[in-house]
Short mmCIF file of C-alpha atoms and ligand atoms in Angstrom, two decimals:
data_model
loop_
_atom_site.label_atom_id
_atom_site.label_comp_id
_atom_site.label_asym_id
_atom_site.label_seq_id
_atom_site.Cartn_x
_atom_site.Cartn_y
_atom_site.Cartn_z
CA MET A 172 -3.90 -195.73 22.22
CA SER A 173 -7.29 -197.59 22.70
CA HIS A 174 -9.17 -200.33 20.76
CA LEU A 175 -12.42 -201.45 20.53
CA VAL A 176 -13.06 -205.04 21.33
CA GLU A 177 -16.66 -206.36 21.41
CA ASP A 178 -17.73 -202.76 21.51
CA LYS A 179 -15.67 -202.12 24.86
CA PRO A 180 -12.91 -199.63 24.58
CA LEU A 181 -9.74 -201.69 25.78
CA ILE A 182 -6.83 -199.67 27.13
CA VAL A 183 -3.61 -200.68 25.89
CA ASP A 184 -0.05 -198.89 26.44
CA GLY A 185 2.84 -198.66 23.88
CA MET A 186 4.35 -201.80 25.22
CA GLY A 187 0.91 -203.72 24.47
CA ARG A 188 0.25 -203.95 28.22
CA ARG A 189 -3.57 -203.70 29.21
CA PHE A 190 -5.20 -204.39 32.83
CA ARG A 191 -6.49 -207.78 33.18
CA ASN A 192 -6.04 -208.60 36.86
CA LEU A 193 -7.51 -206.54 39.53
CA ARG A 194 -6.37 -206.98 43.03
CA LEU A 195 -8.89 -205.78 45.52
CA SER A 196 -7.93 -204.87 48.83
CA LEU A 197 -10.80 -205.24 51.22
CA THR A 198 -9.19 -203.50 54.13
CA ALA A 199 -5.90 -202.05 55.26
CA ALA A 200 -6.45 -203.78 58.70
CA CYS A 201 -4.47 -207.02 59.36
CA ASN A 202 -4.13 -208.99 62.36
CA TYR A 203 -0.47 -209.91 61.72
CA ALA A 204 2.35 -207.30 61.88
CA CYS A 205 4.88 -208.98 59.72
CA THR A 206 8.60 -207.93 60.13
CA TYR A 207 8.87 -207.47 56.47
CA CYS A 208 5.57 -205.51 56.26
CA VAL A 209 5.44 -203.06 58.97
CA PRO A 210 8.49 -201.64 60.96
CA ASP A 211 7.32 -200.99 64.37
CA GLY A 212 5.38 -204.18 65.18
CA LYS A 213 1.94 -202.29 65.44
CA ARG A 214 -0.68 -203.84 63.70
CA LEU A 215 -2.46 -201.81 60.99
CA GLN A 216 -5.92 -200.54 61.18
CA ALA A 217 -8.61 -199.94 58.62
CA ALA A 218 -8.14 -197.13 56.40
CA ALA A 219 -10.28 -193.99 57.02
CA PHE A 220 -13.36 -194.05 54.99
CA GLU A 221 -13.18 -197.73 53.45
CA LEU A 222 -15.54 -198.23 50.55
CA GLU A 223 -18.74 -199.87 51.41
CA ALA A 224 -19.33 -203.57 49.98
CA SER A 225 -21.89 -202.48 47.53
CA GLU A 226 -19.07 -199.78 46.05
CA MET A 227 -16.29 -202.44 45.83
CA VAL A 228 -18.69 -204.66 43.91
CA LYS A 229 -19.72 -201.69 41.73
CA ALA A 230 -16.12 -200.61 41.30
CA VAL A 231 -15.23 -204.32 40.10
CA LYS A 232 -18.10 -204.15 37.72
CA LEU A 233 -17.13 -201.18 36.05
CA LEU A 234 -13.37 -202.12 35.71
CA VAL A 235 -14.86 -205.27 34.15
CA SER A 236 -16.68 -203.27 31.77
CA VAL A 237 -14.44 -200.80 30.97
CA ALA A 238 -10.86 -202.19 31.32
CA GLY A 239 -11.79 -205.78 30.35
CA ILE A 240 -10.68 -206.93 33.84
CA ASP A 241 -11.29 -211.13 34.02
CA LYS A 242 -9.32 -211.80 37.35
CA VAL A 243 -9.89 -210.80 40.53
CA ARG A 244 -7.98 -211.48 43.50
CA ILE A 245 -9.37 -210.71 46.91
CA THR A 246 -6.36 -209.28 49.29
CA GLY A 247 -5.79 -206.74 52.17
CA GLY A 248 -4.53 -205.82 54.76
CA GLU A 249 -5.96 -209.25 55.98
CA PRO A 250 -9.30 -209.94 53.65
CA LEU A 251 -11.13 -212.27 56.09
CA LEU A 252 -10.76 -209.36 59.15
CA SER A 253 -13.22 -207.05 56.78
CA PRO A 254 -16.97 -207.59 57.90
CA LYS A 255 -17.73 -207.08 54.41
CA PHE A 256 -15.78 -210.11 53.25
CA GLU A 257 -18.62 -212.37 52.53
CA GLU A 258 -20.82 -210.03 51.01
CA ILE A 259 -18.06 -208.72 48.53
CA LEU A 260 -17.04 -212.38 48.10
CA HIS A 261 -20.49 -213.30 46.82
CA GLY A 262 -20.98 -210.14 44.84
CA ILE A 263 -17.78 -210.99 43.03
CA MET A 264 -18.62 -214.28 42.46
CA ASP A 265 -22.09 -213.68 40.90
CA LEU A 266 -20.04 -211.51 38.16
CA GLY A 267 -19.26 -214.89 36.69
CA LEU A 268 -15.39 -213.53 36.06
CA GLU A 269 -12.83 -216.32 34.54
CA ASP A 270 -10.89 -216.53 37.75
CA VAL A 271 -11.61 -215.14 41.28
CA SER A 272 -9.12 -216.10 43.96
CA LEU A 273 -8.41 -215.15 47.77
CA THR A 274 -5.09 -214.18 49.23
CA THR A 275 -5.11 -214.54 53.29
CA ASN A 276 -2.82 -215.08 55.98
CA GLY A 277 -5.04 -218.03 56.99
CA GLN A 278 -5.56 -216.98 60.54
CA LEU A 279 -9.41 -216.56 60.21
CA LEU A 280 -9.83 -219.49 57.45
CA PRO A 281 -11.52 -221.95 59.85
CA ARG A 282 -14.16 -219.36 60.89
CA HIS A 283 -15.07 -218.45 57.18
CA ALA A 284 -14.26 -221.90 55.69
CA ASP A 285 -17.99 -222.92 55.10
CA ALA A 286 -18.73 -219.47 53.45
CA ILE A 287 -15.65 -219.72 51.29
CA ILE A 288 -16.29 -223.11 50.18
CA ARG A 289 -20.05 -222.57 49.57
CA SER A 290 -19.28 -219.27 47.25
CA GLY A 291 -17.59 -221.52 44.64
CA ILE A 292 -14.31 -219.92 44.73
CA ARG A 293 -11.70 -222.33 43.33
CA ARG A 294 -8.17 -221.09 44.61
CA VAL A 295 -6.88 -219.63 47.79
CA ASN A 296 -3.46 -218.44 48.30
CA VAL A 297 -2.18 -218.67 52.05
CA SER A 298 0.85 -216.87 53.15
CA LEU A 299 2.98 -219.11 55.35
CA ASP A 300 6.63 -218.36 56.13
CA THR A 301 7.51 -221.08 58.34
CA LEU A 302 6.31 -224.49 59.86
CA ASN A 303 8.15 -223.78 62.94
CA ARG A 304 5.67 -222.57 65.73
CA ASP A 305 8.15 -219.96 67.68
CA ARG A 306 9.46 -218.68 64.01
CA PHE A 307 5.97 -217.99 62.86
CA ARG A 308 5.12 -215.77 65.94
CA GLU A 309 8.42 -214.13 65.66
CA ILE A 310 7.81 -213.39 61.84
CA ALA A 311 3.95 -212.54 61.95
CA ARG A 312 4.23 -211.11 65.50
CA SER A 313 1.00 -212.60 66.11
CA GLY A 314 -1.37 -215.53 65.13
CA ASP A 315 -1.02 -219.36 65.85
CA LEU A 316 0.45 -221.86 63.13
CA ASN A 317 -2.07 -224.80 63.74
CA THR A 318 -4.73 -222.57 63.10
CA VAL A 319 -3.48 -221.77 59.72
CA LEU A 320 -2.32 -225.41 58.86
CA HIS A 321 -6.52 -226.51 60.14
CA GLY A 322 -7.51 -223.57 57.59
CA ILE A 323 -5.49 -225.18 54.92
CA GLU A 324 -6.88 -228.63 55.53
CA LEU A 325 -10.46 -227.28 55.51
CA MET A 326 -10.10 -225.64 52.06
CA GLN A 327 -8.82 -228.76 50.53
CA ALA A 328 -11.22 -230.93 52.21
CA GLY A 329 -13.97 -228.33 50.56
CA GLY A 330 -12.45 -228.73 47.10
CA VAL A 331 -10.66 -225.45 46.93
CA ALA A 332 -7.03 -225.42 45.54
CA VAL A 333 -4.50 -224.16 47.80
CA LYS A 334 -1.21 -222.24 46.82
CA ILE A 335 1.22 -221.43 49.84
CA ASN A 336 3.14 -218.18 49.44
CA MET A 337 6.32 -218.00 51.28
CA VAL A 338 8.99 -215.10 51.60
CA PRO A 339 12.36 -216.80 52.15
CA MET A 340 14.56 -214.42 54.00
CA GLN A 341 18.50 -215.15 54.88
CA GLY A 342 18.91 -215.96 58.17
CA VAL A 343 15.33 -215.74 59.26
CA ASN A 344 13.59 -218.79 57.81
CA ASP A 345 15.53 -219.86 54.63
CA ASP A 346 15.91 -223.04 56.41
CA GLN A 347 12.27 -223.65 56.07
CA ILE A 348 12.38 -223.78 52.28
CA ILE A 349 12.69 -227.44 52.20
CA PRO A 350 10.29 -228.37 55.11
CA LEU A 351 7.63 -226.20 53.35
CA LEU A 352 8.22 -227.51 49.75
CA GLU A 353 8.00 -231.14 51.29
CA TYR A 354 4.68 -230.01 53.15
CA SER A 355 3.28 -228.60 50.23
CA LEU A 356 4.37 -231.48 47.74
CA ALA A 357 2.62 -234.17 49.94
CA ARG A 358 -0.52 -232.02 49.98
CA ASP A 359 -0.69 -231.54 46.21
CA ILE A 360 0.06 -227.73 47.07
CA GLU A 361 1.87 -225.39 44.83
CA LEU A 362 4.41 -223.54 46.95
CA ARG A 363 5.60 -220.29 45.73
CA PHE A 364 8.64 -218.31 46.74
CA ILE A 365 8.40 -214.38 46.76
CA GLU A 366 11.71 -212.72 46.76
CA LEU A 367 11.61 -210.10 49.37
CA MET A 368 10.43 -207.00 47.83
CA ASN A 369 12.01 -203.40 48.38
CA MET A 370 9.05 -202.01 49.84
CA GLY A 371 8.10 -199.62 52.60
CA HIS A 372 10.28 -199.52 55.45
CA LEU A 373 12.58 -201.96 53.61
CA GLN A 374 13.67 -199.13 51.22
CA ALA A 375 15.62 -197.32 53.75
CA SER A 376 16.89 -200.13 55.78
CA PRO A 377 19.86 -202.42 55.47
CA GLU A 378 17.83 -205.36 56.52
CA TYR A 379 16.67 -205.73 52.67
CA ARG A 380 20.04 -206.57 51.61
CA GLN A 381 20.85 -208.77 54.57
CA GLU A 382 17.60 -210.59 54.09
CA PHE A 383 17.09 -210.96 50.55
CA PHE A 384 17.28 -214.53 49.44
CA SER A 385 17.63 -214.71 45.58
CA MET A 386 15.88 -216.95 43.01
CA ALA A 387 19.42 -218.32 42.52
CA ASN A 388 19.84 -219.11 46.35
CA ILE A 389 16.38 -220.86 46.37
CA LEU A 390 17.04 -223.28 43.64
CA GLU A 391 20.47 -223.84 44.56
CA LEU A 392 19.15 -225.09 47.99
CA ILE A 393 16.37 -227.15 46.22
CA ALA A 394 18.64 -228.72 43.78
CA GLY A 395 20.53 -230.46 46.86
CA ALA A 396 17.13 -232.07 47.61
CA TYR A 397 15.21 -232.56 44.47
CA ALA A 398 15.62 -232.63 40.60
CA TYR A 399 13.37 -230.22 38.96
CA THR A 400 12.70 -228.65 35.55
CA ARG A 401 11.46 -225.44 34.59
CA THR A 402 8.06 -225.52 32.94
CA ASP A 403 5.90 -222.99 30.84
CA ALA A 404 3.72 -220.27 32.66
CA PRO A 405 1.12 -218.05 31.22
CA PHE A 406 2.54 -214.84 29.59
CA ASP A 407 1.46 -212.51 32.26
CA SER A 408 2.34 -215.01 35.25
CA THR A 409 4.23 -213.52 38.05
CA ALA A 410 5.88 -216.63 38.98
CA VAL A 411 8.49 -218.82 37.12
CA ARG A 412 7.25 -222.62 37.31
CA TYR A 413 9.24 -225.48 38.11
CA GLU A 414 8.32 -229.29 38.14
CA ILE A 415 9.56 -232.03 40.32
CA PRO A 416 8.59 -235.22 38.15
CA GLY A 417 6.20 -237.39 39.70
CA GLN A 418 5.87 -235.09 42.84
CA GLY A 419 4.18 -231.63 41.88
CA VAL A 420 5.51 -228.08 40.91
CA PHE A 421 6.45 -225.00 42.73
CA GLY A 422 7.00 -221.44 41.66
CA ILE A 423 9.20 -218.38 42.24
CA ILE A 424 7.98 -214.88 42.05
CA ALA A 425 11.43 -213.37 41.29
CA ASN A 426 10.59 -209.58 41.39
CA GLU A 427 14.30 -208.83 41.43
CA SER A 428 16.08 -211.69 39.66
CA GLU A 429 13.55 -212.03 36.88
CA PRO A 430 11.15 -208.82 36.58
CA PHE A 431 8.05 -209.37 34.93
CA CYS A 432 6.92 -205.74 34.52
CA ARG A 433 7.06 -206.01 30.62
CA ASN A 434 3.93 -208.21 30.88
CA CYS A 435 2.25 -206.84 33.78
CA THR A 436 -1.28 -206.76 33.84
CA ARG A 437 -2.04 -206.12 37.19
CA LEU A 438 -4.45 -203.24 38.71
CA ARG A 439 -4.80 -202.55 42.25
CA LEU A 440 -7.95 -200.96 44.06
CA SER A 441 -7.25 -200.01 47.65
CA SER A 442 -9.73 -200.38 50.41
CA ASN A 443 -10.44 -196.57 50.33
CA GLY A 444 -10.99 -196.25 46.59
CA ALA A 445 -7.70 -195.59 44.97
CA LEU A 446 -6.47 -197.09 41.70
CA TYR A 447 -3.08 -198.28 41.57
CA GLY A 448 -1.47 -199.11 38.17
CA CYS A 449 1.89 -200.06 39.51
CA LEU A 450 3.34 -201.58 42.53
CA SER A 451 6.34 -199.66 42.40
CA SER A 452 4.77 -196.25 41.99
CA ALA A 453 3.05 -194.19 44.83
CA ARG A 454 0.81 -192.60 42.35
CA SER A 455 -2.85 -193.38 43.02
CA ARG A 456 -6.41 -192.06 41.70
CA ASP A 457 -9.34 -191.79 43.76
CA ILE A 458 -12.37 -193.30 42.00
CA ARG A 459 -14.78 -193.00 45.03
CA ALA A 460 -16.88 -190.16 43.40
CA LEU A 461 -17.23 -191.81 39.95
CA LEU A 462 -18.83 -194.90 41.75
CA HIS A 463 -21.92 -192.50 42.37
CA MET A 464 -22.04 -191.19 38.89
CA PRO A 465 -24.53 -192.27 36.19
CA LYS A 466 -23.22 -195.34 34.59
CA GLU A 467 -22.09 -193.82 31.28
CA GLU A 468 -20.46 -190.83 32.67
CA ALA A 469 -18.78 -193.05 35.43
CA GLU A 470 -17.24 -195.35 32.36
CA ALA A 471 -16.08 -192.23 30.35
CA GLU A 472 -14.38 -190.95 33.25
CA LEU A 473 -12.68 -194.32 34.22
CA VAL A 474 -11.24 -194.83 30.87
CA GLN A 475 -9.30 -191.65 31.45
CA VAL A 476 -8.34 -192.84 34.91
CA LEU A 477 -7.18 -195.89 33.53
CA ARG A 478 -5.07 -194.43 30.83
CA GLY A 479 -3.34 -192.50 33.47
CA ALA A 480 -2.94 -195.45 35.78
CA LEU A 481 -1.39 -197.63 32.85
CA ALA A 482 1.00 -194.86 32.19
CA ASP A 483 2.25 -195.41 36.10
CA LYS A 484 3.83 -198.82 35.02
CA GLN A 485 7.43 -199.11 34.98
CA SER A 486 9.07 -200.56 31.87
CA GLU A 487 11.39 -203.10 33.02
CA ASN A 488 12.64 -203.63 36.37
CA PHE A 489 10.96 -203.60 40.00
CA GLN A 490 12.55 -200.58 41.51
CA GLY A 491 10.78 -200.64 44.58
CA GLU A 492 8.93 -197.80 46.46
CA VAL A 493 8.02 -196.57 49.63
CA THR A 494 4.24 -197.56 49.07
CA VAL A 495 3.60 -200.29 51.18
CA MET A 496 2.21 -203.84 50.09
CA LYS A 497 -0.17 -203.69 53.20
CA PHE A 498 -2.34 -200.73 51.99
CA ILE A 499 -2.72 -201.86 48.05
CA GLY A 500 -2.58 -205.58 48.32
CA GLY A 501 0.27 -208.12 47.61
N1 LIG B 232 -2.89 -210.67 54.51
C1 LIG B 232 -3.08 -211.21 53.21
C2 LIG B 232 -1.75 -212.42 53.12
O1 LIG B 232 -0.76 -212.36 54.26
O2 LIG B 232 -1.71 -213.14 52.37
C3 LIG B 232 -2.86 -210.34 52.00
C4 LIG B 232 -1.97 -209.34 52.23
S1 LIG B 232 -0.38 -209.60 52.14
C5 LIG B 232 0.49 -207.89 51.86
C6 LIG B 232 0.02 -210.07 50.42
C7 LIG B 232 1.22 -210.85 50.35
O3 LIG B 232 2.46 -209.70 49.90
C8 LIG B 232 1.71 -211.77 51.49
O4 LIG B 232 2.20 -213.34 50.94
C9 LIG B 232 3.04 -211.34 52.00
O5 LIG B 232 4.15 -212.20 52.39
C10 LIG B 232 3.59 -210.53 50.78
N2 LIG B 232 4.58 -209.49 51.11
C11 LIG B 232 4.30 -208.16 51.98
N3 LIG B 232 5.38 -207.53 52.00
C12 LIG B 232 6.28 -208.19 51.18
C13 LIG B 232 7.67 -207.74 50.87
N4 LIG B 232 8.16 -206.98 51.41
N5 LIG B 232 8.43 -208.50 50.04
C14 LIG B 232 7.55 -209.65 49.55
N6 LIG B 232 6.36 -210.15 49.85
C15 LIG B 232 5.82 -209.38 50.77
#
């Protein structure tokens, strides 16, 4: 089914879903090797034949005009590792979209802080699973906690809003939920807990069930320290949001406990030009060739590609996939 809105074809599925949010993975390379993301502790390398900065910006432009994408999240791998980061950031900021944000592990934030602040981007999500220096290195198998905390301070001092993403794991960092919440509330940061997702090597491992720490577990723990109420969130939000009156808000991205597939508007573009319509499907569609076609031909081809990608979406629950987040962005 397709509708014409403001002379643009909008691609919509039988459940009324369309693509609005693009997660753009700048590189597959990462400077961490988080235990839940890679099995063997080996850091990820860039994918073969990653797109050029100009190709990525062109892809985003085409997706804006054909699919009606109006929100872009720059991610990875680790996006700040990409030598193309600043060029792509500026190229995307120039498109004047409703919302552009960045997801990073924060290790290189101090190095890129000026460029990020100058770009005018308003939001940065920093992934941080613990405030304990040694535990930090056990989970990320790399990096330095204080550098990340310094990066967060620089963002806030530059007027960029910060959210922190934490993946709580039973027996690994569940004792860090309250300290991270205290840290975030004291700094006007929205902390978002991400339920461990059954992806990549976790699919075939007992680790997933052992470490899974549910939304109910998280809320029970927080209830011992704070009174909170559930608040409204935008219909296509991944997070369920809670308010701690007078102190701030936190969110839970409960892939398993409260799946949001029904309202999912996300589309992912990998660093080597493959479009993914669903985080829970390994199916992808290569759009590199399309980026070198004349505009009208490229748009017509992209409509077909996007129809296929939308059909890949699951209807209800996140079932998990061997696809790994690191290649297609969180
Ligand atoms: N390197 C960047 C970062 O650390 O934010 C962007 C990529 S990373 C894959 C994006 C997010 O996915 C991170 O917050 C990470 O914690 C999360 N993530 C990766 N694997 C996950 C899993 N199996 N379950 C839940 N979250 C996961």
